[in-house]
Every structure is written in C-alpha cells, then in structure tokens.
Short mmCIF file of C-alpha atoms in Angstrom, two decimals:
data_model
loop_
_atom_site.label_atom_id
_atom_site.label_comp_id
_atom_site.label_asym_id
_atom_site.label_seq_id
_atom_site.Cartn_x
_atom_site.Cartn_y
_atom_site.Cartn_z
CA UNK A 1 10.44 -14.36 12.96
CA UNK A 2 8.97 -10.76 12.88
CA UNK A 3 9.07 -7.82 10.67
CA UNK A 4 11.37 -6.15 13.13
CA UNK A 5 13.96 -8.67 11.79
CA UNK A 6 13.66 -6.66 8.59
CA UNK A 7 14.91 -3.44 10.23
CA UNK A 8 17.82 -1.73 8.88
CA UNK A 9 20.97 -4.03 9.11
CA UNK A 10 23.90 -3.47 11.41
CA UNK A 11 25.93 -0.73 9.68
CA UNK A 12 29.43 -1.43 8.51
CA UNK A 13 31.67 1.59 8.85
CA UNK A 14 32.33 3.12 5.45
CA UNK A 15 29.79 0.96 3.61
CA UNK A 16 27.61 2.60 1.05
CA UNK A 17 24.50 1.87 3.14
CA UNK A 18 26.10 3.33 6.17
CA UNK A 19 26.86 6.57 4.36
CA UNK A 20 23.24 6.74 2.99
CA UNK A 21 21.84 6.03 6.43
CA UNK A 22 23.80 8.92 7.89
CA UNK A 23 22.06 11.23 5.33
CA UNK A 24 18.66 9.87 6.07
CA UNK A 25 19.16 10.13 9.80
CA UNK A 26 20.47 13.68 9.48
CA UNK A 27 17.32 14.65 7.70
CA UNK A 28 15.30 13.12 10.59
CA UNK A 29 13.40 10.86 8.16
CA UNK A 30 13.34 7.87 10.59
CA UNK A 31 11.56 9.85 13.26
CA UNK A 32 8.00 8.63 14.00
CA UNK A 33 5.06 10.64 12.79
CA UNK A 34 2.44 10.17 15.47
CA UNK A 35 0.35 13.12 14.37
CA UNK A 36 0.24 12.00 10.72
CA UNK A 37 -0.61 8.49 11.70
CA UNK A 38 -3.35 9.63 14.13
CA UNK A 39 -4.97 11.54 11.33
CA UNK A 40 -4.44 8.81 8.82
CA UNK A 41 -6.04 6.12 11.11
CA UNK A 42 -8.94 8.41 12.00
CA UNK A 43 -9.77 9.24 8.32
CA UNK A 44 -9.21 5.51 7.16
CA UNK A 45 -11.28 4.26 10.09
CA UNK A 46 -13.95 6.66 9.43
CA UNK A 47 -14.17 5.64 5.81
CA UNK A 48 -14.25 1.98 6.71
CA UNK A 49 -16.92 2.33 9.37
CA UNK A 50 -18.83 4.79 7.08
CA UNK A 51 -18.93 2.19 4.40
CA UNK A 52 -20.67 -0.31 6.64
CA UNK A 53 -22.97 2.41 7.88
CA UNK A 54 -23.98 2.98 4.31
CA UNK A 55 -24.42 -0.80 3.92
CA UNK A 56 -27.08 -0.74 6.74
CA UNK A 57 -28.75 2.39 5.45
CA UNK A 58 -29.11 1.20 1.80
CA UNK A 59 -30.55 -2.12 2.96
CA UNK A 60 -31.65 -5.01 0.72
CA UNK A 61 -31.12 -3.26 -2.63
CA UNK A 62 -28.98 -3.85 -5.72
CA UNK A 63 -27.40 -0.36 -4.98
CA UNK A 64 -25.24 -2.35 -2.57
CA UNK A 65 -23.08 -3.15 -5.51
CA UNK A 66 -21.71 0.38 -5.35
CA UNK A 67 -21.43 0.21 -1.61
CA UNK A 68 -19.23 -2.92 -2.09
CA UNK A 69 -16.86 -1.03 -4.36
CA UNK A 70 -16.43 1.66 -1.69
CA UNK A 71 -16.00 -0.91 1.12
CA UNK A 72 -13.34 -2.71 -0.98
CA UNK A 73 -11.32 0.45 -1.24
CA UNK A 74 -11.62 1.23 2.34
CA UNK A 75 -10.58 -2.37 3.29
CA UNK A 76 -7.47 -2.05 1.26
CA UNK A 77 -6.63 1.22 2.94
CA UNK A 78 -7.02 -0.53 6.21
CA UNK A 79 -4.71 -3.35 4.92
CA UNK A 80 -2.10 -0.65 4.16
CA UNK A 81 -2.32 0.49 7.81
CA UNK A 82 -1.63 -3.12 8.91
CA UNK A 83 1.47 -3.21 6.61
CA UNK A 84 2.78 0.03 8.36
CA UNK A 85 2.09 -1.43 11.87
CA UNK A 86 4.11 -4.60 10.88
CA UNK A 87 7.03 -2.58 10.00
CA UNK A 88 6.84 -0.50 13.23
CA UNK A 89 6.23 2.64 11.22
CA UNK A 90 3.52 3.68 13.65
CA UNK A 91 5.04 2.74 16.97
CA UNK A 92 8.53 1.81 18.20
CA UNK A 93 7.21 -0.93 20.59
CA UNK A 94 6.35 -4.33 19.48
CA UNK A 95 3.31 -4.61 21.64
CA UNK A 96 1.50 -1.46 20.11
CA UNK A 97 2.51 -2.51 16.65
CA UNK A 98 1.07 -5.93 17.02
CA UNK A 99 -2.13 -4.56 18.61
CA UNK A 100 -2.59 -2.25 15.61
CA UNK A 101 -1.72 -5.07 13.14
CA UNK A 102 -4.09 -7.56 14.77
CA UNK A 103 -6.99 -5.06 14.70
CA UNK A 104 -6.36 -3.92 11.17
CA UNK A 105 -5.53 -7.36 9.76
CA UNK A 106 -7.42 -10.20 11.64
CA UNK A 107 -10.38 -8.25 12.96
CA UNK A 108 -11.21 -5.65 10.25
CA UNK A 109 -9.94 -7.33 7.13
CA UNK A 110 -9.76 -11.18 7.97
CA UNK A 111 -6.10 -11.37 7.17
CA UNK A 112 -3.73 -13.17 9.67
CA UNK A 113 -1.30 -10.67 10.84
CA UNK A 114 1.17 -13.26 12.07
CA UNK A 115 1.12 -15.18 8.69
CA UNK A 116 1.70 -11.99 6.83
CA UNK A 117 4.56 -10.94 9.06
CA UNK A 118 6.39 -14.20 8.55
CA UNK A 119 5.89 -14.13 4.83
CA UNK A 120 6.68 -10.44 4.40
CA UNK A 121 9.83 -10.70 6.53
CA UNK A 122 11.26 -13.32 4.30
CA UNK A 123 10.41 -11.17 1.20
CA UNK A 124 12.17 -8.11 2.63
CA UNK A 125 15.23 -10.13 3.59
CA UNK A 126 15.75 -11.52 0.13
CA UNK A 127 13.60 -9.63 -2.45
CA UNK A 128 13.04 -11.38 -5.84
CA UNK A 129 15.40 -14.21 -4.78
CA UNK A 130 14.20 -17.44 -6.53
CA UNK A 131 15.01 -19.60 -3.45
CA UNK A 132 14.32 -17.28 -0.57
CA UNK A 133 11.52 -14.81 -1.51
CA UNK A 134 8.05 -16.44 -1.04
CA UNK A 135 6.60 -13.88 -3.41
CA UNK A 136 8.43 -15.39 -6.37
CA UNK A 137 7.74 -19.05 -5.40
CA UNK A 138 5.81 -21.18 -7.86
CA UNK A 139 2.04 -21.04 -7.28
CA UNK A 140 -0.87 -20.08 -9.47
CA UNK A 141 1.76 -18.01 -11.39
CA UNK A 142 5.32 -18.87 -12.37
CA UNK A 143 8.17 -16.36 -12.20
CA UNK A 144 11.10 -18.16 -13.84
CA UNK A 145 11.71 -20.42 -16.80
CA UNK A 146 12.53 -23.34 -14.49
CA UNK A 147 9.26 -22.94 -12.82
CA UNK A 148 7.42 -22.93 -16.13
CA UNK A 149 9.30 -25.99 -17.49
CA UNK A 150 8.44 -27.96 -14.29
CA UNK A 151 4.63 -27.46 -15.03
CA UNK A 152 2.65 -30.13 -17.04
CA UNK A 153 -0.77 -30.27 -18.60
CA UNK A 154 -3.13 -27.52 -17.45
CA UNK A 155 -0.46 -25.97 -15.30
CA UNK A 156 1.77 -25.54 -18.33
CA UNK A 157 -1.10 -23.99 -20.37
CA UNK A 158 -1.75 -21.58 -17.47
CA UNK A 159 1.85 -20.52 -17.38
CA UNK A 160 1.80 -19.84 -21.19
CA UNK A 161 -1.12 -17.54 -20.86
CA UNK A 162 -0.64 -16.09 -17.34
CA UNK A 163 0.11 -12.57 -18.37
CA UNK A 164 -3.29 -12.36 -20.03
CA UNK A 165 -4.99 -14.02 -17.06
CA UNK A 166 -3.21 -12.04 -14.37
CA UNK A 167 -5.86 -9.39 -13.60
CA UNK A 168 -8.78 -11.92 -13.85
CA UNK A 169 -6.91 -14.08 -11.30
CA UNK A 170 -6.53 -11.21 -8.97
CA UNK A 171 -10.24 -11.37 -8.33
CA UNK A 172 -9.68 -14.58 -6.46
CA UNK A 173 -6.73 -13.06 -4.42
CA UNK A 174 -8.91 -11.94 -1.64
CA UNK A 175 -10.33 -15.42 -1.13
CA UNK A 176 -6.73 -16.87 -1.34
CA UNK A 177 -5.52 -14.46 1.40
CA UNK A 178 -8.42 -15.56 3.71
CA UNK A 179 -7.68 -19.17 3.00
CA UNK A 180 -3.96 -18.73 3.57
CA UNK A 181 -4.65 -17.00 6.97
CA UNK A 182 -6.78 -19.84 8.19
CA UNK A 183 -4.22 -22.44 7.04
CA UNK A 184 -1.46 -20.53 8.67
CA UNK A 185 -2.99 -21.00 12.09
CA UNK A 186 -1.93 -24.58 11.83
CA UNK A 187 1.53 -24.38 10.27
CA UNK A 188 3.03 -20.95 10.53
CA UNK A 189 5.07 -19.56 13.61
CA UNK A 190 3.13 -16.73 15.29
CA UNK A 191 3.23 -15.16 18.65
CA UNK A 192 -0.55 -14.96 19.37
CA UNK A 193 -1.96 -18.04 17.70
CA UNK A 194 -5.08 -18.35 19.81
CA UNK A 195 -5.78 -14.56 19.68
CA UNK A 196 -5.46 -14.57 15.95
CA UNK A 197 -7.74 -17.51 15.55
CA UNK A 198 -10.48 -15.86 17.73
CA UNK A 199 -10.17 -12.60 15.79
CA UNK A 200 -10.32 -14.36 12.42
CA UNK A 201 -13.58 -16.22 13.61
CA UNK A 202 -15.18 -13.01 14.92
CA UNK A 203 -14.43 -11.39 11.59
CA UNK A 204 -15.86 -14.20 9.59
CA UNK A 205 -18.97 -14.76 11.68
CA UNK A 206 -19.67 -11.05 11.90
CA UNK A 207 -19.05 -10.47 8.23
CA UNK A 208 -21.11 -13.35 6.96
CA UNK A 209 -23.92 -12.74 9.61
CA UNK A 210 -24.31 -8.99 8.69
CA UNK A 211 -24.25 -9.54 4.91
CA UNK A 212 -26.77 -12.44 4.96
CA UNK A 213 -29.02 -10.75 7.53
CA UNK A 214 -29.39 -7.43 5.69
CA UNK A 215 -29.41 -8.79 2.10
CA UNK A 216 -31.31 -11.50 0.34
CA UNK A 217 -29.11 -14.52 -0.66
CA UNK A 218 -28.57 -13.27 -4.32
CA UNK A 219 -27.68 -9.79 -3.34
CA UNK A 220 -25.51 -11.02 -0.46
CA UNK A 221 -23.44 -13.16 -2.74
CA UNK A 222 -23.11 -10.31 -5.22
CA UNK A 223 -21.90 -7.96 -2.49
CA UNK A 224 -19.37 -10.50 -1.27
CA UNK A 225 -18.15 -11.18 -4.80
CA UNK A 226 -17.63 -7.47 -5.60
CA UNK A 227 -16.11 -6.70 -2.20
CA UNK A 228 -13.61 -9.61 -2.04
CA UNK A 229 -12.93 -9.55 -5.69
CA UNK A 230 -12.09 -5.82 -5.93
CA UNK A 231 -10.09 -6.08 -2.57
CA UNK A 232 -7.99 -8.90 -4.19
CA UNK A 233 -7.56 -6.76 -7.34
CA UNK A 234 -6.55 -3.64 -5.42
CA UNK A 235 -4.07 -5.46 -3.25
CA UNK A 236 -2.42 -7.25 -6.23
CA UNK A 237 -2.30 -4.05 -8.21
CA UNK A 238 -0.54 -2.21 -5.21
CA UNK A 239 2.10 -4.85 -4.74
CA UNK A 240 2.68 -6.23 -8.40
CA UNK A 241 4.48 -3.14 -9.90
CA UNK A 242 7.07 -3.11 -7.20
CA UNK A 243 9.30 -6.08 -8.09
CA UNK A 244 7.84 -7.91 -11.11
CA UNK A 245 9.93 -7.40 -14.08
CA UNK A 246 12.98 -6.65 -12.00
CA UNK A 247 16.06 -8.96 -11.82
CA UNK A 248 15.45 -12.22 -10.14
CA UNK A 249 18.39 -13.09 -7.91
CA UNK A 250 19.94 -16.62 -7.46
CA UNK A 251 22.42 -18.22 -5.06
CA UNK A 252 25.20 -17.08 -7.33
CA UNK A 253 24.47 -13.41 -6.82
CA UNK A 254 26.58 -11.68 -4.16
CA UNK A 255 25.18 -8.25 -3.64
CA UNK A 256 25.56 -5.91 -0.55
CA UNK A 257 22.35 -4.87 1.21
CA UNK A 258 21.93 -1.59 -0.62
CA UNK A 259 22.31 -2.98 -4.09
CA UNK A 260 20.12 -6.01 -3.27
CA UNK A 261 17.24 -3.85 -2.25
CA UNK A 262 17.60 -1.16 -4.93
CA UNK A 263 18.30 -3.39 -7.89
CA UNK A 264 15.27 -5.63 -7.27
CA UNK A 265 12.75 -2.81 -6.65
CA UNK A 266 10.87 -0.33 -8.77
CA UNK A 267 9.31 3.00 -7.81
CA UNK A 268 6.01 4.17 -9.37
CA UNK A 269 5.66 7.82 -10.31
CA UNK A 270 2.41 9.68 -10.18
CA UNK A 271 2.33 12.25 -7.39
CA UNK A 272 0.18 12.40 -4.26
CA UNK A 273 -2.78 10.67 -5.83
CA UNK A 274 -0.52 7.55 -6.47
CA UNK A 275 0.88 7.99 -2.93
CA UNK A 276 -2.61 7.61 -1.57
CA UNK A 277 -3.83 4.88 -3.92
CA UNK A 278 -0.80 2.69 -3.39
CA UNK A 279 -0.41 3.33 0.33
CA UNK A 280 3.15 4.62 -0.16
CA UNK A 281 4.21 1.37 -1.70
CA UNK A 282 5.09 3.35 -4.83
CA UNK A 283 8.28 4.32 -2.97
CA UNK A 284 9.38 0.80 -2.95
CA UNK A 285 13.11 1.39 -3.10
CA UNK A 286 13.10 3.65 -0.09
CA UNK A 287 10.74 1.40 1.75
CA UNK A 288 13.00 -1.64 1.19
CA UNK A 289 16.15 0.35 2.25
CA UNK A 290 14.49 1.65 5.42
CA UNK A 291 11.38 -0.55 6.26
CA UNK A 292 10.62 1.26 9.57
CA UNK A 293 10.50 4.63 7.94
CA UNK A 294 7.00 6.25 8.34
CA UNK A 295 5.06 6.19 5.22
CA UNK A 296 4.68 10.06 5.10
CA UNK A 297 8.64 10.42 4.95
CA UNK A 298 9.20 8.19 2.04
CA UNK A 299 8.52 10.95 -0.48
CA UNK A 300 11.06 13.09 1.30
CA UNK A 301 13.65 10.34 1.31
CA UNK A 302 13.35 9.64 -2.43
CA UNK A 303 15.46 12.59 -3.77
CA UNK A 304 18.29 11.73 -1.22
CA UNK A 305 18.18 8.02 -2.20
CA UNK A 306 18.06 8.73 -5.92
CA UNK A 307 20.90 11.14 -5.94
CA UNK A 308 23.08 8.73 -3.69
CA UNK A 309 22.45 5.95 -6.33
CA UNK A 310 23.31 8.23 -9.22
CA UNK A 311 26.65 9.10 -7.54
CA UNK A 312 27.51 5.46 -7.29
CA UNK A 313 26.09 4.44 -10.73
CA UNK A 314 23.43 2.08 -9.16
CA UNK A 315 20.46 1.68 -11.34
CA UNK A 316 17.49 3.35 -9.77
CA UNK A 317 14.32 2.17 -11.57
CA UNK A 318 11.29 4.45 -11.75
CA UNK A 319 8.17 4.14 -14.10
CA UNK A 320 4.77 5.52 -14.53
CA UNK A 321 1.77 3.48 -13.39
CA UNK A 322 1.01 2.19 -16.83
CA UNK A 323 4.59 1.24 -17.61
CA UNK A 324 5.09 -0.51 -14.26
CA UNK A 325 2.12 -2.76 -15.04
CA UNK A 326 3.34 -3.26 -18.65
CA UNK A 327 6.82 -4.31 -17.43
CA UNK A 328 5.24 -6.66 -14.91
CA UNK A 329 2.96 -8.32 -17.53
CA UNK A 330 5.96 -8.58 -19.89
CA UNK A 331 7.97 -10.41 -17.26
CA UNK A 332 5.06 -12.78 -16.55
CA UNK A 333 4.78 -13.62 -20.22
CA UNK A 334 8.43 -14.13 -20.62
CA UNK A 335 8.65 -16.39 -17.56
CA UNK A 336 5.78 -18.50 -18.68
CA UNK A 337 7.06 -18.91 -22.21
CA UNK A 338 10.76 -20.07 -21.93
CA UNK A 339 12.60 -20.39 -25.22
CA UNK A 340 12.28 -23.66 -27.00
CA UNK A 341 15.50 -25.82 -27.45
#
C-alpha cells in the first residue's frame, strides 16, 4: 500500500466532490510546482546542513544546546519534505517520489519512509475512524471512552491525566518514531526493505558517531536529548491540531468522501508564519481532499473549498493556533475521563 493509494478517488458524475474537483482543476491548483519545491529543498537542505556545520564549529561546548534547538527545527522541516514526497506533491513519478522520501526520511531524519507511507495511507483513507485510522488507535494515549475503560491500573491513571501529560510525552515521540521505524523493518509491507534498513543504519551510526566524537559524553547526551525531544514535540504539535477534537467516526457512519474528509479535519489560521511552521499541514481540509496538491497551492485552494462547503452547509472548521491546541487537549481529557455510570 502506498500514499498514491490516497490520491483523489474516482469521480462520480454529479457528486459534490466531482464538482469541487472541477473548480480546483480549472484553477490549475493540482499542477506541480517544480520551481517552488526546488527552492524549498535548497533552503531547507541548506539549513539542515548548516546546523551540522555549526555543530562542528562550536565543538565540545555547552553552547551546543542552542545548536540542538536549531537542528531540531531543521530536522522537522526536512520531515515535512518527506511528507510531501510521499504524497507525490513534488514529483508525479513514484521512483522520484520514493527517492526523495528515502533521503529525507531514512537517511536525514532516521524515520522509515515505507513504514510512514503505510501508516499515513490508512489514516488518509479513513481519518478519525476508531477502527481504521491508526492515528486514533489505543497506545500511550486513548482517544475514545471505550479505549479508556479498557485500561487498568497505571494505564487507567495515565488516561485520566493524559491531557496534562500530552506535551511532556511528546518529548519521547522522536525516540518512539525511531523505534517504530526499526520495528517496521520486520513486520510492515514496504517496497525497499533492504535499502531502508541500510539507510537507517547509516543514519544511526553516523549520527551517534559524530555526536559522541565531537562532544564529551555528558554534552553528547544533552545534545541528543534536546534534539530528539524537540523534534518529537515539533512533530506532535504539527499533527495534533489537525484532527484531535474533531468527530470520531465508527462503522455506523456512512459519509461520502468529501464529508468524511472535511468533517474530521480542522484548519489552523495564522498566515504565512503558521504556513511555514506547520509545513502546510494547517490547511488540513484541503490537504485531505487533494493529497497530491503541492503545498504552495493549498493556501490558494482554501477559499474555493471553504465557499463550496458553505454553499452545501458542510461544517468547515477553522481555529487559531491556541484554540486548536485547546480543543485537542479538551478532547484528550474527555476521552480519558468517561462519565461514571
């Protein structure tokens, strides 16, 4: 299964989605943006490499804590490029998309591209579906009352206080992503298993070798903690506002493609600063409706999609950055604290 499977569905003549797609196509918003992506890759790559150049120049110093912050931000921006490659936003061909995804994910970040593609495809196909979306499956956090009630002991206590522990737990998300990537090499379908394994090993050996060669053990551990911790927080904060606190679907819900994607997604307002900080994921509704749309076109698609939804009385959810996190935390608190009988 690949992210290409999440591409826009076959259009039914006269369906709402078909009509919206005609408007989007007429506006040319599904056309590739090679110039934009060339510049984005160049700038992001320069920042990422520049962060590591600064690491070598600073040397064995406690000032590396600041370098770790910068490298964490650059690492997340590289991760966003891997996301775009997985959706074929950069290139139309699978080969070029996979090459970009493997370089950005496995080699630069240490995140399995094949594992992420499999997981993210299932999320896009059934967002916020309690049985089908892996992003709302029970794990460290619970997303439904049923999941909370199934917990016992410490797990039940965790669920009760998970809203308060959400951001602290995100500091471990980077390590969790690395662990899931390695584990996926043994149990997840992927096209280039051996290549992915080699690239992950190269990343791990190079990363650990460089950090522990340049820094003394204490400073090295601090650098890794800050870098990986902030990367996990940044990644979690980029994805959490998009669906958390939105309706959770069940097998009883029968929605068409357009409503399934719109009603379970939330956009985050904030202008171009938020566009950059969240890697375009703040246009979550447009992204879910048209996964292969280049990131730079999502902002242009928004007024078209918003007006279309208003004409058909389809709830189109937008929120500020602060309110989006507030709604996500409220949903976590409610899910972890089901009403008593």
